[in-house]
Amino acid sequence: MHRTTSRRTTGRPTIGIIGGGVIGLAIAFELLERGEHDITVYDPDPTRGAGLVAAGMLAPAAEAVFGEEALQALMLESMRRWPAFAARLRERTGRPIGYRTEGTLLVALTADDQAEIDRLVGYYRRAGTPIEPLTGRQLREREPLLSPRVRGGAFAPGDHQADPRLLLGALRGLPLRFASQKIDDLSTVRDDVIIVANGVGSASLTGLPVRPVKGQMLRLRGAEPLVRHVIRGVAAGRHVYLVPRADGELVVGATEEERGTDTTVTAGGVLDLLRPAADLLPGVAELALAETLAGLRPGTPDNAPVLGPLPGGPPGARTLVATGHYRHGVLLAPVTAAVLADLVLDGSTTVDVDAFGVARFT
Ligand code: GLY
């Protein structure tokens, strides 16, 4: 099929966003914040996608990795934007998104786990990320239900959380045109501006090396929250995070597996999560196992997103891409939205995105 006519009816350029997940809808939100725009969001199945599985950690410290300095700078920049993003979305939609600012505790069980956290603390300090080392006792003063075996860790006050399901619910309430047609070929999209933002699905549309990275996770449920902070733990070398919601839900994540598009929840995956979770916070064993699920993170070869113009799009359309957010889609939503809105409306952005262009993969 060929692109024949513009869908333009109002004189304004039409904008087609491929992907109705957190990234696509955050871009739509930012465009609406900056003026009236004619936006269609194409998504054949909004009940799929990484956002519905995501825990919602906003973790520029606890999710940072040695050697990924440009990505960490982008994560910090997006975190700086999160409070205003949450407030603007709340104001526009009237809906809560579970944005919470208690911060994240890094928690270690053994001496080796502690050494790993100590190395990270040094790295965060060099990067200018706020971090405060804590002893086991200081950790238990903040979270009394942590295991007495917890040895030490740190407090990352700048690592917050949002509830991705509430976030998606709020974003889907925006005045946008939603189209359920599946886009297999960009030349069938008739908009003047096309933004490809459909996570793992972007690989076949763009040729970019975006691959699925499976994550299994659990939702546990109790009458009361066991902890107030997000907990990022390592227990005998096994990593886990625990994200508490106000209603007593505790999200436990996540495995990281290279298994193509398989989303089976496995007994081994559940074990890999429950074992370190219960080692660090024994009370999890008493909670109801409410839901097990698996999602596909859109990974790239350098773990960083791809943001910017996409050469070789359909003739007559400006094509851009915002994909490959890997473990950081919810955190990076505000900065991604700002960058894409800048590029669509002004042709350039003041955010430093030199490290995130398409050219590094072409
Ligand atoms: N950001 C957490 C995860 O991807 O599992």
Short mmCIF file of C-alpha atoms in Angstrom, two decimals, residues 49-51 53-55 57 63 198-202 209-217 232 239 241 252-263 273 293-300 303 323-329:
data_model
loop_
_atom_site.label_atom_id
_atom_site.label_comp_id
_atom_site.label_asym_id
_atom_site.label_seq_id
_atom_site.Cartn_x
_atom_site.Cartn_y
_atom_site.Cartn_z
CA GLY A 49 3.32 -3.13 26.10
CA ALA A 50 6.08 -2.74 28.61
CA GLY A 51 4.34 0.06 30.55
CA VAL A 53 4.21 -4.52 33.36
CA ALA A 54 6.65 -1.83 34.57
CA ALA A 55 7.04 -1.25 38.30
CA MET A 57 10.80 3.00 39.62
CA GLU A 63 19.31 1.80 37.91
CA ASN A 198 6.18 1.42 19.86
CA GLY A 199 9.00 -0.15 21.85
CA VAL A 200 9.99 -3.62 20.66
CA GLY A 201 7.62 -3.24 17.69
CA SER A 202 9.76 -0.37 16.38
CA PRO A 209 18.49 -2.93 16.50
CA VAL A 210 15.80 -2.86 19.19
CA ARG A 211 15.40 -6.28 20.81
CA PRO A 212 13.03 -7.68 23.44
CA VAL A 213 14.53 -8.20 26.91
CA LYS A 214 12.11 -10.25 28.97
CA GLY A 215 11.29 -9.24 32.52
CA GLN A 216 9.18 -11.37 34.84
CA MET A 217 7.65 -9.72 37.89
CA ARG A 232 16.62 -2.04 45.57
CA HIS A 239 19.14 -8.63 42.54
CA TYR A 241 13.50 -4.51 43.65
CA VAL A 252 8.60 -7.37 42.95
CA GLY A 253 10.82 -7.30 39.89
CA ALA A 254 12.36 -8.26 37.68
CA THR A 255 14.20 -10.93 35.79
CA GLU A 256 16.22 -10.01 32.76
CA GLU A 257 16.25 -12.64 30.02
CA GLU A 258 17.10 -12.84 26.33
CA ARG A 259 14.29 -15.10 25.09
CA GLY A 260 12.93 -13.36 22.03
CA THR A 261 9.26 -12.54 22.36
CA ASP A 262 8.47 -15.31 24.87
CA THR A 263 6.47 -13.96 27.82
CA LEU A 273 12.43 -12.98 42.60
CA LEU A 293 3.47 -11.41 34.57
CA ALA A 294 6.20 -10.86 32.05
CA GLY A 295 6.91 -7.99 29.69
CA LEU A 296 9.38 -7.13 26.96
CA ARG A 297 11.72 -4.19 27.48
CA PRO A 298 12.92 -2.56 24.25
CA GLY A 299 16.71 -2.99 24.56
CA THR A 300 19.40 -1.54 22.32
CA ASN A 303 21.23 0.17 26.54
CA THR A 323 12.33 3.94 21.22
CA GLY A 324 14.80 1.63 22.94
CA HIS A 325 14.12 2.89 26.46
CA TYR A 326 15.03 -0.54 27.86
CA ARG A 327 14.77 -0.43 31.70
CA HIS A 328 14.04 3.28 31.89
CA GLY A 329 10.87 4.04 29.92
#
